[in-house]
């Protein structure tokens, strides 16, 4: 008999002594082919190292340079922090899959990883949206930019991003805690994520599936629609720029942003909304938003930026002068 969405600990108290309830999970990882384990380990170790160095370096660089204390770099600071955190939530366990024969994680650890992974992923959605709005104001209303994007507004947008993330992560994790996991404990994934966990439940997952469709739908549709509207106005404004150099510079900035947004939202939508696809397809798409996007964001948003290059040179010169003295 199946118990519909009864709390896990309530179920245990009703059926104590049978030893059938899961206390830990085993992460299956990306692949079970032995010949790929070592090459993939080095590949993702390099990706994670570049991610940490790039995002942490950008955080330090923005923090040390007062001339980068602008709305654009405020959101970039938050984006780098988010990328650093959610990459660190998933990458260490993924790397362990390649070197250990059995990569286990406790039930409590799994739920904790699920919550923080969802929290930072949803935060990224809304932080990218805030950055798109910032670019819209900068390009379409430059005279009102400082007034519109005041420190209070920037703080409000960032707190709203984290608030939406907390609400979404709490909804998913709360519903997951109500499920019961019996004998099956092998998660066909490299981290504790929603859909792989739902496949292991021995109770009804109908409520969870509805929550996934609603929450994921909102967290993809609302940011995507806002970003799309912002860029429609941005594009219209760029086409009115008479200077070829100015138009080319604006297009270059927008194309980088659009590329990163498409990669993040596209892979996320494919993973969570494509129920007909296989889990292997989901693994491939999820690698993009858990590993590739956090690595490329510092390159896309900062290393091509003139202000960041100048700030980096100043820091390097400061360090060099101190080492000489």
GROMACS .gro file of C-alpha atoms in nm:
model
  325
    1UNK     CA    1   0.000   0.000   0.000
    2UNK     CA    2   0.132   0.349  -0.089
    3UNK     CA    3   0.111   0.634   0.160
    4UNK     CA    4   0.042   0.962  -0.016
    5UNK     CA    5   0.292   1.233   0.083
    6UNK     CA    6   0.311   1.132   0.451
    7UNK     CA    7   0.610   1.284   0.630
    8UNK     CA    8   0.916   1.061   0.625
    9UNK     CA    9   0.966   1.052   1.000
   10UNK     CA   10   0.597   0.977   1.054
   11UNK     CA   11   0.629   0.682   0.820
   12UNK     CA   12   0.934   0.555   1.005
   13UNK     CA   13   0.754   0.570   1.336
   14UNK     CA   14   0.463   0.372   1.188
   15UNK     CA   15   0.686   0.103   1.038
   16UNK     CA   16   0.983   0.080   1.272
   17UNK     CA   17   1.199  -0.225   1.271
   18UNK     CA   18   1.173  -0.324   0.904
   19UNK     CA   19   1.503  -0.159   0.807
   20UNK     CA   20   1.376  -0.074   0.458
   21UNK     CA   21   1.402   0.305   0.472
   22UNK     CA   22   1.692   0.485   0.307
   23UNK     CA   23   1.940   0.658   0.537
   24UNK     CA   24   2.191   0.731   0.262
   25UNK     CA   25   2.199   0.756  -0.116
   26UNK     CA   26   2.458   0.649  -0.371
   27UNK     CA   27   2.535   0.892  -0.654
   28UNK     CA   28   2.580   0.706  -0.985
   29UNK     CA   29   2.770   0.992  -1.149
   30UNK     CA   30   2.791   1.094  -1.514
   31UNK     CA   31   2.896   0.760  -1.659
   32UNK     CA   32   2.984   0.407  -1.548
   33UNK     CA   33   3.240   0.347  -1.824
   34UNK     CA   34   3.578   0.285  -1.653
   35UNK     CA   35   3.790   0.417  -1.941
   36UNK     CA   36   3.622   0.761  -1.912
   37UNK     CA   37   3.658   0.808  -1.537
   38UNK     CA   38   4.012   0.948  -1.527
   39UNK     CA   39   3.984   1.177  -1.835
   40UNK     CA   40   3.654   1.316  -1.707
   41UNK     CA   41   3.802   1.367  -1.360
   42UNK     CA   42   4.084   1.584  -1.500
   43UNK     CA   43   3.846   1.768  -1.734
   44UNK     CA   44   3.600   1.866  -1.462
   45UNK     CA   45   3.881   1.937  -1.215
   46UNK     CA   46   4.020   2.190  -1.462
   47UNK     CA   47   3.671   2.337  -1.518
   48UNK     CA   48   3.611   2.368  -1.143
   49UNK     CA   49   3.955   2.521  -1.083
   50UNK     CA   50   3.898   2.781  -1.356
   51UNK     CA   51   3.550   2.850  -1.213
   52UNK     CA   52   3.682   2.909  -0.861
   53UNK     CA   53   3.980   3.119  -0.972
   54UNK     CA   54   3.775   3.324  -1.219
   55UNK     CA   55   3.479   3.401  -0.994
   56UNK     CA   56   3.678   3.446  -0.673
   57UNK     CA   57   3.926   3.666  -0.857
   58UNK     CA   58   3.642   3.879  -0.995
   59UNK     CA   59   3.487   3.914  -0.648
   60UNK     CA   60   3.820   4.030  -0.502
   61UNK     CA   61   3.889   4.260  -0.798
   62UNK     CA   62   3.554   4.437  -0.769
   63UNK     CA   63   3.591   4.464  -0.392
   64UNK     CA   64   3.937   4.624  -0.415
   65UNK     CA   65   3.856   4.883  -0.682
   66UNK     CA   66   3.623   5.170  -0.582
   67UNK     CA   67   3.576   5.282  -0.945
   68UNK     CA   68   3.396   4.949  -1.004
   69UNK     CA   69   3.136   5.033  -0.737
   70UNK     CA   70   2.861   5.077  -0.997
   71UNK     CA   71   2.527   4.894  -1.042
   72UNK     CA   72   2.664   4.681  -1.327
   73UNK     CA   73   2.955   4.554  -1.119
   74UNK     CA   74   2.739   4.521  -0.809
   75UNK     CA   75   2.525   4.266  -0.994
   76UNK     CA   76   2.837   4.108  -1.143
   77UNK     CA   77   2.980   4.073  -0.791
   78UNK     CA   78   2.662   3.890  -0.684
   79UNK     CA   79   2.660   3.675  -0.997
   80UNK     CA   80   3.019   3.565  -0.936
   81UNK     CA   81   2.935   3.483  -0.575
   82UNK     CA   82   2.636   3.273  -0.689
   83UNK     CA   83   2.839   3.093  -0.957
   84UNK     CA   84   3.116   3.017  -0.709
   85UNK     CA   85   2.871   2.879  -0.454
   86UNK     CA   86   2.647   2.665  -0.670
   87UNK     CA   87   2.941   2.523  -0.861
   88UNK     CA   88   3.095   2.430  -0.525
   89UNK     CA   89   2.770   2.262  -0.419
   90UNK     CA   90   2.781   2.015  -0.710
   91UNK     CA   91   3.139   1.984  -0.839
   92UNK     CA   92   3.316   1.819  -0.539
   93UNK     CA   93   3.067   1.531  -0.531
   94UNK     CA   94   3.091   1.496  -0.908
   95UNK     CA   95   3.470   1.470  -0.887
   96UNK     CA   96   3.442   1.208  -0.613
   97UNK     CA   97   3.232   0.994  -0.848
   98UNK     CA   98   3.526   0.962  -1.083
   99UNK     CA   99   3.776   0.841  -0.822
  100UNK     CA  100   3.567   0.641  -0.573
  101UNK     CA  101   3.393   0.316  -0.653
  102UNK     CA  102   3.099   0.409  -0.429
  103UNK     CA  103   3.010   0.774  -0.372
  104UNK     CA  104   2.752   0.786  -0.095
  105UNK     CA  105   2.575   1.080   0.066
  106UNK     CA  106   2.354   1.078   0.376
  107UNK     CA  107   1.981   1.152   0.354
  108UNK     CA  108   2.029   1.479   0.544
  109UNK     CA  109   2.331   1.570   0.330
  110UNK     CA  110   2.134   1.499   0.014
  111UNK     CA  111   1.844   1.724   0.117
  112UNK     CA  112   2.091   1.997   0.217
  113UNK     CA  113   2.267   1.974  -0.118
  114UNK     CA  114   1.931   1.984  -0.297
  115UNK     CA  115   1.823   2.300  -0.112
  116UNK     CA  116   2.144   2.498  -0.170
  117UNK     CA  117   2.177   2.383  -0.530
  118UNK     CA  118   1.823   2.503  -0.607
  119UNK     CA  119   1.875   2.821  -0.406
  120UNK     CA  120   2.179   2.928  -0.607
  121UNK     CA  121   2.040   2.818  -0.944
  122UNK     CA  122   1.719   3.020  -0.894
  123UNK     CA  123   1.923   3.313  -0.763
  124UNK     CA  124   2.119   3.306  -1.089
  125UNK     CA  125   1.797   3.327  -1.291
  126UNK     CA  126   1.687   3.648  -1.121
  127UNK     CA  127   2.035   3.801  -1.098
  128UNK     CA  128   2.069   3.764  -1.476
  129UNK     CA  129   1.730   3.932  -1.504
  130UNK     CA  130   1.847   4.221  -1.286
  131UNK     CA  131   2.156   4.258  -1.505
  132UNK     CA  132   1.938   4.272  -1.817
  133UNK     CA  133   1.726   4.545  -1.657
  134UNK     CA  134   2.043   4.734  -1.563
  135UNK     CA  135   2.161   4.723  -1.926
  136UNK     CA  136   1.817   4.836  -2.044
  137UNK     CA  137   1.828   5.144  -1.820
  138UNK     CA  138   2.191   5.220  -1.912
  139UNK     CA  139   2.127   5.205  -2.288
  140UNK     CA  140   1.768   5.330  -2.316
  141UNK     CA  141   1.762   5.589  -2.033
  142UNK     CA  142   2.125   5.692  -1.976
  143UNK     CA  143   2.037   6.035  -1.832
  144UNK     CA  144   1.823   5.875  -1.560
  145UNK     CA  145   2.059   5.583  -1.499
  146UNK     CA  146   2.205   5.698  -1.165
  147UNK     CA  147   1.862   5.787  -1.030
  148UNK     CA  148   1.686   5.474  -1.155
  149UNK     CA  149   1.963   5.233  -1.053
  150UNK     CA  150   2.029   5.384  -0.711
  151UNK     CA  151   2.200   5.178  -0.438
  152UNK     CA  152   1.860   5.123  -0.278
  153UNK     CA  153   1.713   4.986  -0.602
  154UNK     CA  154   2.015   4.759  -0.662
  155UNK     CA  155   1.992   4.625  -0.307
  156UNK     CA  156   1.619   4.566  -0.346
  157UNK     CA  157   1.669   4.377  -0.673
  158UNK     CA  158   1.940   4.155  -0.524
  159UNK     CA  159   1.736   4.080  -0.213
  160UNK     CA  160   1.434   4.003  -0.434
  161UNK     CA  161   1.651   3.757  -0.631
  162UNK     CA  162   1.761   3.577  -0.316
  163UNK     CA  163   1.407   3.589  -0.176
  164UNK     CA  164   1.260   3.420  -0.483
  165UNK     CA  165   1.539   3.163  -0.465
  166UNK     CA  166   1.469   3.089  -0.100
  167UNK     CA  167   1.097   3.047  -0.170
  168UNK     CA  168   1.155   2.815  -0.466
  169UNK     CA  169   1.421   2.604  -0.294
  170UNK     CA  170   1.205   2.574   0.019
  171UNK     CA  171   0.903   2.462  -0.184
  172UNK     CA  172   1.097   2.189  -0.366
  173UNK     CA  173   1.289   2.068  -0.061
  174UNK     CA  174   0.979   2.075   0.161
  175UNK     CA  175   0.787   1.855  -0.083
  176UNK     CA  176   1.087   1.622  -0.116
  177UNK     CA  177   1.103   1.578   0.263
  178UNK     CA  178   0.745   1.449   0.259
  179UNK     CA  179   0.834   1.159   0.029
  180UNK     CA  180   0.940   0.816   0.149
  181UNK     CA  181   1.240   0.636  -0.002
  182UNK     CA  182   1.243   0.260   0.048
  183UNK     CA  183   1.503   0.009  -0.074
  184UNK     CA  184   1.615   0.187  -0.395
  185UNK     CA  185   1.887   0.437  -0.306
  186UNK     CA  186   2.102   0.475  -0.620
  187UNK     CA  187   2.054   0.823  -0.768
  188UNK     CA  188   2.111   0.810  -1.143
  189UNK     CA  189   2.282   1.148  -1.138
  190UNK     CA  190   2.595   1.319  -1.006
  191UNK     CA  191   2.414   1.524  -0.740
  192UNK     CA  192   2.089   1.527  -0.545
  193UNK     CA  193   1.847   1.690  -0.787
  194UNK     CA  194   1.468   1.689  -0.808
  195UNK     CA  195   1.387   1.454  -1.094
  196UNK     CA  196   1.641   1.177  -1.008
  197UNK     CA  197   1.513   1.173  -0.650
  198UNK     CA  198   1.149   1.153  -0.759
  199UNK     CA  199   1.231   0.835  -0.951
  200UNK     CA  200   1.337   0.664  -0.625
  201UNK     CA  201   1.029   0.748  -0.420
  202UNK     CA  202   0.800   0.464  -0.315
  203UNK     CA  203   0.515   0.707  -0.246
  204UNK     CA  204   0.313   0.922  -0.486
  205UNK     CA  205   0.510   1.207  -0.645
  206UNK     CA  206   0.210   1.381  -0.802
  207UNK     CA  207   0.227   1.686  -0.574
  208UNK     CA  208   0.601   1.718  -0.632
  209UNK     CA  209   0.556   1.705  -1.009
  210UNK     CA  210   0.293   1.977  -0.994
  211UNK     CA  211   0.525   2.191  -0.779
  212UNK     CA  212   0.808   2.136  -1.029
  213UNK     CA  213   0.592   2.250  -1.320
  214UNK     CA  214   0.465   2.556  -1.132
  215UNK     CA  215   0.784   2.673  -0.959
  216UNK     CA  216   1.022   2.592  -1.247
  217UNK     CA  217   0.773   2.738  -1.494
  218UNK     CA  218   0.760   3.065  -1.298
  219UNK     CA  219   1.137   3.081  -1.247
  220UNK     CA  220   1.199   3.033  -1.618
  221UNK     CA  221   0.905   3.219  -1.771
  222UNK     CA  222   0.916   3.537  -1.560
  223UNK     CA  223   1.293   3.601  -1.596
  224UNK     CA  224   1.293   3.498  -1.965
  225UNK     CA  225   0.998   3.726  -2.046
  226UNK     CA  226   1.155   4.018  -1.855
  227UNK     CA  227   1.491   3.967  -2.028
  228UNK     CA  228   1.323   3.938  -2.368
  229UNK     CA  229   1.128   4.263  -2.323
  230UNK     CA  230   1.441   4.441  -2.199
  231UNK     CA  231   1.640   4.333  -2.502
  232UNK     CA  232   1.364   4.425  -2.745
  233UNK     CA  233   1.390   4.784  -2.620
  234UNK     CA  234   1.770   4.764  -2.613
  235UNK     CA  235   1.782   4.639  -2.972
  236UNK     CA  236   1.545   4.911  -3.089
  237UNK     CA  237   1.762   5.171  -2.918
  238UNK     CA  238   2.086   5.031  -3.063
  239UNK     CA  239   1.947   5.044  -3.416
  240UNK     CA  240   1.895   5.418  -3.367
  241UNK     CA  241   2.262   5.475  -3.281
  242UNK     CA  242   2.426   5.657  -3.573
  243UNK     CA  243   2.784   5.577  -3.475
  244UNK     CA  244   2.899   5.247  -3.625
  245UNK     CA  245   3.156   5.202  -3.347
  246UNK     CA  246   2.901   5.265  -3.073
  247UNK     CA  247   2.651   5.028  -3.233
  248UNK     CA  248   2.915   4.757  -3.271
  249UNK     CA  249   3.021   4.792  -2.906
  250UNK     CA  250   2.661   4.772  -2.783
  251UNK     CA  251   2.589   4.468  -3.001
  252UNK     CA  252   2.901   4.294  -2.872
  253UNK     CA  253   2.795   4.343  -2.509
  254UNK     CA  254   2.441   4.226  -2.579
  255UNK     CA  255   2.546   3.919  -2.778
  256UNK     CA  256   2.766   3.796  -2.492
  257UNK     CA  257   2.487   3.843  -2.241
  258UNK     CA  258   2.230   3.674  -2.467
  259UNK     CA  259   2.464   3.380  -2.527
  260UNK     CA  260   2.513   3.319  -2.154
  261UNK     CA  261   2.141   3.359  -2.081
  262UNK     CA  262   2.043   3.120  -2.363
  263UNK     CA  263   2.289   2.858  -2.242
  264UNK     CA  264   2.170   2.879  -1.881
  265UNK     CA  265   1.794   2.901  -1.936
  266UNK     CA  266   1.793   2.662  -2.233
  267UNK     CA  267   1.974   2.380  -2.051
  268UNK     CA  268   1.766   2.437  -1.737
  269UNK     CA  269   1.437   2.426  -1.927
  270UNK     CA  270   1.543   2.110  -2.112
  271UNK     CA  271   1.640   1.941  -1.786
  272UNK     CA  272   1.329   2.022  -1.581
  273UNK     CA  273   1.050   2.054  -1.838
  274UNK     CA  274   1.140   1.775  -2.082
  275UNK     CA  275   0.989   1.471  -1.906
  276UNK     CA  276   1.000   1.257  -2.224
  277UNK     CA  277   1.382   1.274  -2.248
  278UNK     CA  278   1.618   1.018  -2.092
  279UNK     CA  279   1.816   1.084  -1.777
  280UNK     CA  280   2.140   1.064  -1.979
  281UNK     CA  281   2.019   1.358  -2.188
  282UNK     CA  282   1.938   1.539  -1.866
  283UNK     CA  283   2.291   1.477  -1.737
  284UNK     CA  284   2.444   1.632  -2.047
  285UNK     CA  285   2.223   1.941  -2.037
  286UNK     CA  286   2.271   1.986  -1.662
  287UNK     CA  287   2.650   1.989  -1.703
  288UNK     CA  288   2.611   2.315  -1.893
  289UNK     CA  289   2.436   2.505  -1.616
  290UNK     CA  290   2.623   2.343  -1.324
  291UNK     CA  291   2.977   2.348  -1.467
  292UNK     CA  292   3.016   2.527  -1.800
  293UNK     CA  293   2.809   2.842  -1.735
  294UNK     CA  294   2.982   2.931  -1.402
  295UNK     CA  295   3.319   2.891  -1.574
  296UNK     CA  296   3.233   3.111  -1.872
  297UNK     CA  297   3.049   3.388  -1.688
  298UNK     CA  298   3.365   3.565  -1.566
  299UNK     CA  299   3.501   3.551  -1.921
  300UNK     CA  300   3.179   3.667  -2.084
  301UNK     CA  301   3.096   3.948  -1.843
  302UNK     CA  302   3.430   4.077  -1.725
  303UNK     CA  303   3.751   3.972  -1.897
  304UNK     CA  304   3.625   4.129  -2.220
  305UNK     CA  305   3.544   4.447  -2.028
  306UNK     CA  306   3.783   4.741  -2.047
  307UNK     CA  307   3.717   4.859  -1.691
  308UNK     CA  308   3.800   4.517  -1.547
  309UNK     CA  309   4.121   4.495  -1.750
  310UNK     CA  310   4.231   4.836  -1.621
  311UNK     CA  311   4.145   4.738  -1.263
  312UNK     CA  312   4.337   4.411  -1.302
  313UNK     CA  313   4.644   4.595  -1.431
  314UNK     CA  314   4.631   4.836  -1.137
  315UNK     CA  315   4.612   4.550  -0.887
  316UNK     CA  316   4.900   4.367  -1.057
  317UNK     CA  317   5.112   4.684  -1.055
  318UNK     CA  318   5.030   4.739  -0.687
  319UNK     CA  319   5.132   4.383  -0.601
  320UNK     CA  320   5.448   4.413  -0.812
  321UNK     CA  321   5.552   4.739  -0.647
  322UNK     CA  322   5.501   4.592  -0.300
  323UNK     CA  323   5.708   4.285  -0.387
  324UNK     CA  324   5.994   4.506  -0.506
  325UNK     CA  325   5.987   4.727  -0.198
   0.00000   0.00000   0.00000
